[in-house]
Coordinates of C-alpha atoms in Angstrom, one line a residue:
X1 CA 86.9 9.5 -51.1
X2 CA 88.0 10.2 -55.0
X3 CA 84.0 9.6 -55.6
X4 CA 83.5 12.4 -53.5
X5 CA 86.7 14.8 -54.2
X6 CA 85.2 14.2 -57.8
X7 CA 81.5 15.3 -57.4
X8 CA 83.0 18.4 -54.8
X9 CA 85.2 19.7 -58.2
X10 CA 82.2 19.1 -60.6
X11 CA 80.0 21.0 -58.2
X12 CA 82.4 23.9 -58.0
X13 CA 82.9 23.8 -61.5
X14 CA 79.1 23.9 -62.7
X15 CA 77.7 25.8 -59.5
X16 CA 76.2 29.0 -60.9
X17 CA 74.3 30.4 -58.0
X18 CA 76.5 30.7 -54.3
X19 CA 75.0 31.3 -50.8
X20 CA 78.3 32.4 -49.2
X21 CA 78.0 33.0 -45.0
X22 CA 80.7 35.0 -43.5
X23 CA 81.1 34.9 -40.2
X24 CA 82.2 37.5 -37.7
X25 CA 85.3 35.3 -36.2
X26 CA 86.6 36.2 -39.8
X27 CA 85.6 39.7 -40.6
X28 CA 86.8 40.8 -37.2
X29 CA 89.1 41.4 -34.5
X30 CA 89.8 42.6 -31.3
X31 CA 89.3 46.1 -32.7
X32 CA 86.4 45.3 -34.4
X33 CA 85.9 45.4 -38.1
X34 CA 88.5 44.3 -40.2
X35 CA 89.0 45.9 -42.8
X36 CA 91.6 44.1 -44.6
X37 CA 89.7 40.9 -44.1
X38 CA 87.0 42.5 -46.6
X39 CA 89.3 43.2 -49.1
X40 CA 90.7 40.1 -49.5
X41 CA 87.8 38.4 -49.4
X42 CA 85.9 40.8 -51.7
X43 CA 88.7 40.3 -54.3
X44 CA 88.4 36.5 -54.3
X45 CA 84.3 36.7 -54.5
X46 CA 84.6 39.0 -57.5
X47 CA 86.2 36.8 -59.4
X48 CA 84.2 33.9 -58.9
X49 CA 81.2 36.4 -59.6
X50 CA 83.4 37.2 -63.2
X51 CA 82.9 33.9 -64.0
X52 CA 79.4 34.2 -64.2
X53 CA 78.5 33.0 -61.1
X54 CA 75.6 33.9 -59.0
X55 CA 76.7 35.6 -55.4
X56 CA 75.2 36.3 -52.6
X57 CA 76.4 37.1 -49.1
X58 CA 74.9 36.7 -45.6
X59 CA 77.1 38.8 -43.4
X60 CA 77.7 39.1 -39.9
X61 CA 80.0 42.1 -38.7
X62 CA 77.6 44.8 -38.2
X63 CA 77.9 44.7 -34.1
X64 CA 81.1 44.8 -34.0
X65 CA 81.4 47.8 -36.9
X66 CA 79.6 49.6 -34.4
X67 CA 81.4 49.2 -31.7
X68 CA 84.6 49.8 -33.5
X69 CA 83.4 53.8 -33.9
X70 CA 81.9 54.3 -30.3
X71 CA 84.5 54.7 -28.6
X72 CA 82.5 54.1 -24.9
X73 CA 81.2 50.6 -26.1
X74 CA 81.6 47.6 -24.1
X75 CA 80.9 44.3 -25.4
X76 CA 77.7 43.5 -24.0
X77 CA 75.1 40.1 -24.6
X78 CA 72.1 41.8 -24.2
X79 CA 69.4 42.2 -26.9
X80 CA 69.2 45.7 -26.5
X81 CA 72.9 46.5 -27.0
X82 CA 73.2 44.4 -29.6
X83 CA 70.2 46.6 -31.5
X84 CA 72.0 49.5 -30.8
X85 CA 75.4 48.5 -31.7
X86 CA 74.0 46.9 -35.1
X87 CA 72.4 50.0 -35.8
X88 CA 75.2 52.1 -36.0
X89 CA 77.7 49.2 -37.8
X90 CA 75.0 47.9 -40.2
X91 CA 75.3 51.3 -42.8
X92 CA 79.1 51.4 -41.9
X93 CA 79.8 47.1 -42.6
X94 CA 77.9 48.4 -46.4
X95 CA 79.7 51.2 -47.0
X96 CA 83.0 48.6 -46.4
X97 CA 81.2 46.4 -49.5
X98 CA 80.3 48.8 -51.2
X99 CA 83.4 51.1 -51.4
X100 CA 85.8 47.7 -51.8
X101 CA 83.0 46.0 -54.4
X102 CA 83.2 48.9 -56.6
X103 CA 86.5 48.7 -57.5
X104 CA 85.8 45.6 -59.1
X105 CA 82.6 47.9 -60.9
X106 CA 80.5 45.3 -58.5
X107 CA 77.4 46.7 -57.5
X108 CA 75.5 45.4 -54.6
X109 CA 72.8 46.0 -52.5
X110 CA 71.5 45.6 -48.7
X111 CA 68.9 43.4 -47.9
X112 CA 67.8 43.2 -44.1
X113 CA 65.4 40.6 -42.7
X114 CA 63.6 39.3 -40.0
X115 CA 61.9 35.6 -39.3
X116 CA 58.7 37.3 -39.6
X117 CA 59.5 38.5 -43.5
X118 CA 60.3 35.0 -44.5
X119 CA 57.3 33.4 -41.8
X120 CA 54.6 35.0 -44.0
X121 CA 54.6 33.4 -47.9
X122 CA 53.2 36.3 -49.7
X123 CA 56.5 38.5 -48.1
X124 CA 58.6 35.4 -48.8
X125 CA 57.3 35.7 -52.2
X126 CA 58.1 38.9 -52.7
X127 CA 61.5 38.6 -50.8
X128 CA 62.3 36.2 -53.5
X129 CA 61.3 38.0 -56.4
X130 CA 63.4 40.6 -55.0
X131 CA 66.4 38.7 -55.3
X132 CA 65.8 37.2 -58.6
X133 CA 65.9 40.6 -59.7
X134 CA 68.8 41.4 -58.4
X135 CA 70.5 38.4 -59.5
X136 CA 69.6 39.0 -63.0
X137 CA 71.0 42.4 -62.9
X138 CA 74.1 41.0 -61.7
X139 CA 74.2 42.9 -58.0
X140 CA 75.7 41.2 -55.4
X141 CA 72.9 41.0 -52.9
X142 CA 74.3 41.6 -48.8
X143 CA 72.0 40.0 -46.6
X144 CA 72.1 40.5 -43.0
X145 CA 69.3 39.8 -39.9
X146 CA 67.6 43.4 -39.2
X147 CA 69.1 43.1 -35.0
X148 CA 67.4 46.8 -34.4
X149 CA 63.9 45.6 -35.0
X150 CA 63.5 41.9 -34.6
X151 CA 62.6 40.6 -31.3
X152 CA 64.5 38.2 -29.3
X153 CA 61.6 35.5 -29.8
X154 CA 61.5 35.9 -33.4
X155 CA 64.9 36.1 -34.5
X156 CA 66.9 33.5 -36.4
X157 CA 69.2 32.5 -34.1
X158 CA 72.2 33.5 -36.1
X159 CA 73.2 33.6 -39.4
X160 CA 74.2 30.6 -40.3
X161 CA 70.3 29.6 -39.4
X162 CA 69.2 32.5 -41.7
X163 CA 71.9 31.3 -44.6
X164 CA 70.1 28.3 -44.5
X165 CA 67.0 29.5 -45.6
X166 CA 68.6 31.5 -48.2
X167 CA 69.5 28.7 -50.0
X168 CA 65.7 28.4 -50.7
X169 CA 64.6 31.2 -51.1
X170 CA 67.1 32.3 -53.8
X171 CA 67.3 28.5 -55.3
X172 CA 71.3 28.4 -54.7
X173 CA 73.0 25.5 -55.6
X174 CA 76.0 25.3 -53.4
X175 CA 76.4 26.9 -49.8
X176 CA 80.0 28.3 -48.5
X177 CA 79.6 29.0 -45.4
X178 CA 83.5 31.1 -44.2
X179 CA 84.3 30.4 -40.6
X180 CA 87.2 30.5 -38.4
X181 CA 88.1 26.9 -38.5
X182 CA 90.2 24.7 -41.2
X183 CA 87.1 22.4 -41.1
X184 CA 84.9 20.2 -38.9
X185 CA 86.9 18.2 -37.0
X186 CA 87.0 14.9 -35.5
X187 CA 86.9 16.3 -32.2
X188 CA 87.3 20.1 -31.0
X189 CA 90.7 21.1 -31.8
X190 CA 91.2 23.8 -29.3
X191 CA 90.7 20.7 -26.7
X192 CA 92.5 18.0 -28.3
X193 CA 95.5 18.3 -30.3
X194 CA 94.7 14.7 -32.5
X195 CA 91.6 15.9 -33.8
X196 CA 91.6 15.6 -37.5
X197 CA 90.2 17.5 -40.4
X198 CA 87.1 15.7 -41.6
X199 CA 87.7 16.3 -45.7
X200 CA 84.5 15.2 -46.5
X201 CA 80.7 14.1 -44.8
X202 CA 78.5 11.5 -47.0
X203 CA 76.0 11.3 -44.6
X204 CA 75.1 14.3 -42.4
X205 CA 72.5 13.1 -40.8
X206 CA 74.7 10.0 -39.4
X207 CA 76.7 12.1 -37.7
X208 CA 76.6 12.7 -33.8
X209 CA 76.7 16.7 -33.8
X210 CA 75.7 17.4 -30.8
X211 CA 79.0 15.8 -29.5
X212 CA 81.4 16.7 -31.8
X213 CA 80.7 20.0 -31.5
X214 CA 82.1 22.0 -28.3
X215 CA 82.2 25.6 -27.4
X216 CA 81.8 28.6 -29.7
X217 CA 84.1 31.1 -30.9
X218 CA 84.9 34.1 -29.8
X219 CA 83.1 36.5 -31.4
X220 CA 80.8 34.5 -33.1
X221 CA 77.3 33.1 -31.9
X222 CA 76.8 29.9 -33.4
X223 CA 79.8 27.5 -33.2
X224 CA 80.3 24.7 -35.6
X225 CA 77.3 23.3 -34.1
X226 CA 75.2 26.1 -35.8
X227 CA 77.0 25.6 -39.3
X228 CA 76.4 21.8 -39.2
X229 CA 72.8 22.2 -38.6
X230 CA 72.7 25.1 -41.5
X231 CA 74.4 22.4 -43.7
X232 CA 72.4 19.4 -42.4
X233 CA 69.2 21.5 -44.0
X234 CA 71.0 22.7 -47.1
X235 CA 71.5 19.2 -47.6
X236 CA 67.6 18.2 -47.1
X237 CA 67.2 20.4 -50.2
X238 CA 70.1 18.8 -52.2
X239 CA 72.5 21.7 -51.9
X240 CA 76.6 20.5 -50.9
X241 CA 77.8 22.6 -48.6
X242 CA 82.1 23.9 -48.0
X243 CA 82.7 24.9 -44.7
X244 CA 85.6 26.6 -45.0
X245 CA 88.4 29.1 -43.3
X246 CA 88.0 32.6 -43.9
X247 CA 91.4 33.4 -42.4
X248 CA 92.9 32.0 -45.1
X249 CA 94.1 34.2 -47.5
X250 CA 93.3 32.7 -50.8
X251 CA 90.6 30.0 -49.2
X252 CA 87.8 30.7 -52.4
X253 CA 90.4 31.1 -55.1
X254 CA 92.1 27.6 -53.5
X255 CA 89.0 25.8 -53.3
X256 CA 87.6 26.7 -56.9
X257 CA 90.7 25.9 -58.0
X258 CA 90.5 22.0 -56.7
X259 CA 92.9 22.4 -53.4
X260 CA 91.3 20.3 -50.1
X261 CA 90.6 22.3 -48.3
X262 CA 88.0 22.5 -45.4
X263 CA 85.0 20.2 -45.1
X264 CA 82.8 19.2 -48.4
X265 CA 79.5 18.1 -47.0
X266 CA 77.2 16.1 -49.9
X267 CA 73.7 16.5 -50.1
X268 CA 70.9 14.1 -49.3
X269 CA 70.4 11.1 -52.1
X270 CA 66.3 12.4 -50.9
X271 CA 65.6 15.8 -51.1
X272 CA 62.5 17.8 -50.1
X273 CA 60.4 20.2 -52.2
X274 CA 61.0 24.1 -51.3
X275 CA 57.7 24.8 -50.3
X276 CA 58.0 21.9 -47.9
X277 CA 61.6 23.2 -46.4
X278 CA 59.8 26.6 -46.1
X279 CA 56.7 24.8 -43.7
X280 CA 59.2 23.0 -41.9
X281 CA 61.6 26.1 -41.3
X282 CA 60.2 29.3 -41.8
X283 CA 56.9 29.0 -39.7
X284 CA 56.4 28.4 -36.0
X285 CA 54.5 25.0 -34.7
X286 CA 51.3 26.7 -33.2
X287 CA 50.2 23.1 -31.5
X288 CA 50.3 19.5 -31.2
X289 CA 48.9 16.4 -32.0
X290 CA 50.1 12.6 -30.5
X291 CA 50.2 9.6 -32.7
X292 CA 50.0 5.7 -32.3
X293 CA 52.5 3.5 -33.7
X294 CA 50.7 2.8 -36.6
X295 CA 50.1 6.3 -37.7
X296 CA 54.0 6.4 -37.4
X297 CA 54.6 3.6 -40.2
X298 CA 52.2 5.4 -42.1
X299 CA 53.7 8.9 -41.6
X300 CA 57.6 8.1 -41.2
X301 CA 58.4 4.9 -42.8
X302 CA 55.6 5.1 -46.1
X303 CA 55.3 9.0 -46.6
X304 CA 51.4 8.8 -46.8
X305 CA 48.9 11.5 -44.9
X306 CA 47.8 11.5 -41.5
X307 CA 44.4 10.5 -41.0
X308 CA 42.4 11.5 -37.5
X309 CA 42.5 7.5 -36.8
X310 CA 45.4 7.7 -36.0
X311 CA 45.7 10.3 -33.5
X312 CA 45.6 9.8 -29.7
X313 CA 46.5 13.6 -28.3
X314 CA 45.7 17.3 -29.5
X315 CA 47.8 19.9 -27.4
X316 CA 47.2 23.4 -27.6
X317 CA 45.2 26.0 -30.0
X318 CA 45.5 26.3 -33.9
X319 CA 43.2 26.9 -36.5
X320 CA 42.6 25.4 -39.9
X321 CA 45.9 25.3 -42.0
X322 CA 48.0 26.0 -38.8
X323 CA 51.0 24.4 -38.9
X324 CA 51.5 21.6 -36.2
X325 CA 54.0 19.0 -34.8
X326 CA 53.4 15.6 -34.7
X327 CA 54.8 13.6 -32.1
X328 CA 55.0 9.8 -32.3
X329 CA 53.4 8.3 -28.7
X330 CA 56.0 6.4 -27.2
X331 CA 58.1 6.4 -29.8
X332 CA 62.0 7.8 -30.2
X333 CA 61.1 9.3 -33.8
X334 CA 61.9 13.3 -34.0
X335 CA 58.9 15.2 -34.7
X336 CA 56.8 15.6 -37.9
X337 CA 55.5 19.2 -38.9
X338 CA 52.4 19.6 -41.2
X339 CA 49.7 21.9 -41.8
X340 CA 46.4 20.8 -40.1
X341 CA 43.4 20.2 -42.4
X342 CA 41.9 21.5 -39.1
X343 CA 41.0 23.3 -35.9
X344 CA 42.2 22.1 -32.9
X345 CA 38.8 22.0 -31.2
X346 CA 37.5 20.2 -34.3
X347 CA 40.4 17.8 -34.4
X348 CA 40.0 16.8 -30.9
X349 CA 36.1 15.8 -31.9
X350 CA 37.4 13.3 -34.6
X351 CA 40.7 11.8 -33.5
X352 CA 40.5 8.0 -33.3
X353 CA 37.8 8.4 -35.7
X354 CA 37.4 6.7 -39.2
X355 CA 37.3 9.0 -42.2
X356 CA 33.6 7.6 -42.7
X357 CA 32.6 8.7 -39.6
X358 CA 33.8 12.2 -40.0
X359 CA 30.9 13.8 -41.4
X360 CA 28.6 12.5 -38.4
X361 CA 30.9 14.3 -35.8
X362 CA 31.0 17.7 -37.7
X363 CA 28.4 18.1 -40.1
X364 CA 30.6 17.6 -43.0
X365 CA 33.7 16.1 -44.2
X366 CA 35.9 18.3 -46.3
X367 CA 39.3 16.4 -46.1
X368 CA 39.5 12.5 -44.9
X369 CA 42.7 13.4 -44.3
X370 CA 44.2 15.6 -40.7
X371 CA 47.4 16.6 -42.5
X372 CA 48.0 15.7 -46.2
X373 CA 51.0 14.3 -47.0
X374 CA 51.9 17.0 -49.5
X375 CA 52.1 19.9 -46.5
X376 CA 53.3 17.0 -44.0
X377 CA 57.6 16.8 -43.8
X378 CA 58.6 13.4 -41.2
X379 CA 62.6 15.2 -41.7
X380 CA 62.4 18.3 -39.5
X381 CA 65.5 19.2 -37.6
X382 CA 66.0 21.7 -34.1
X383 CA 63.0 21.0 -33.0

């Protein structure tokens, strides 16, 4: 544990680029939009920004801004409300930064996304350029999901999920993500009074999240299950992670300062390139294709490509350089994701098939390979 309290104060002491989430169980109460909450918290992120630091925020709130000003809103879980409600908070929840940020001569600015804005690479290009600039201005980029136009199908799920592609896109190296918790736990506190604090995870992907984590706060949407899976992928791309209490008053100033506090969650000794995270995350599977167990050694256990021998199923419709799962038959493995080298219709021609016998079959053979191994990732989580 003093390995890892070590490498948590060398990474708060060298990180110069921060993804911080903050959640709405911290910026609000039963009235809505806490106010107060912002100002403490903007005075603590200001001073880690004076230190040179690279900030950026993804922040929840703007539902609950808005119903804090109509007075005839009831807390609904429909998509629609929500849109509405988010469209009224979102300009008021900035104004809050803004007006508070300023008196620390910060200057930030509003950034609203949708799946589909990261899902297409030339707009997550340009997203990321975007934000680059920014940074080296020195604004404090506010990111939140755009609720009054994204559709329930293409949404992120909630923020924590879209904080997690943040970290990529922007190149952060270290991800606070402020919830309403001391920690993770051992267990869920609110149900068992022995759970503990876990101070620090080695090894993420060891741990059994699914059961440790029960129920969801109150206002927000994703639980700790949400966070663990945002941190699970920040740690695929070798960023550590601090899931942390917003409630507490000083929680940044504390935790730059060396106090334990929360949970420190190390990244993977194996981390994946960023173009790979953004196949794996950012775009949709548009089909199928079923494996053998030999294909599976190849693909999981030896990183290599995956050649139409060894491929016993195609499911569904994609084209050339769709992006597919691959699914081991038989097999416990979680899914693969790459981009097929091609069509679905032609895929199901050669499958089983040597490379040499390719050409026969369609006339030509342009890639031995179904899926190279450079656009193939065997690590894909959620799905």
């Amino acid at each position: 544990m003093k390995d890892a309290t070590k490498e948590r104060l060398k990474a708060l002491e060298k990180v110069g680029r921060v993804v911080i989430k903050i959640g709405s169980a911290v910026l609000t109460s039963e009235d809505g939009l806490d106010l107060r909450v912002v100002n403490r918290l903007v005075d603590q992120i200001a001073l880690i920004h004076d230190r040179g630091v690279d900030v950026i925020l993804v922040s929840s709130g703007a539902v609950a801004a808005g119903c804090k000003v109509l007075s005839s809103c009831r807390a609904k879980s429909d998509l629609v409300f929500k849109q509405a409600t988010s469209a009224v908070g979102q300009s008021r929840l900035m104004h809050a930064y803004d007006e508070v940020f300023g008196r620390y001569k910060k200057i930030t600015a509003q950034i609203l996304l949708t799946r589909d804005d990261l899902n297409n690479r030339e707009r997550f290009i340009n997203a990321r350029n975007t934000m680059l600039q920014l940074l080296r201005w020195r604004v404090i980029p506010i990111i939140n999901e755009n609720d009054t136009v994204a559709v329930q199908e293409l949404k992120f799920g909630d923020n924590d999920a879209l904080a997690a592609l943040i970290l990529n896109l922007a190149e952060a190296d270290l991800f606070i993500n402020l919830t309403s918790a001391d920690g993770v736990f051992s267990d869920n506190p609110l149900e068992n009074s022995q759970a503990e604090r876990i101070a620090c995870i080695r090894d993420i992907n060891a741990m059994p999240i699914q059961e440790m984590c029960k129920g969801k706060t109150k206002q927000g949407s994703g639980g700790m299950y949400s966070k663990l899976m945002a941190a699970r992928k920040a740690a695929q791309i070798g960023v550590p992670t601090l899931i942390l209490s917003g409630k507490d008053r000083f929680c940044l100033e504390k935790a730059f300062e060396g106090e334990d506090l929360g949970t420190w969650i190390m990244p993977c000794q194996k981390v994946i390139s960023s173009r790979k995270f953004w196949l794996a995350y950012n775009l949709e599977p548009c089909g199928e294709v079923v494996i053998d167990q030999g294909a599976a050694r190849a693909v999981f256990l030896q990183g290599k490509s995956l050649l139409p021998a060894g491929i016993v199923a195609v499911k569904g419709e994609f084209g050339k350089g769709d992006l597919v799962k691959v699914i081991v038959r038989g097999g416990a493995e979680k899914p693969a994701v790459g981009l097929s080298n091609y069509s679905s219709s032609d895929l199901a021609l050669i499958m089983g098939k040597k490379s040499s016998e390719i050409e026969e079959l369609l006339g030509e053979c342009l890639y031995s390979e179904a899926i190279h191994r450079d656009n193939l990732l065997s690590e894909v989580l959620g799905l």
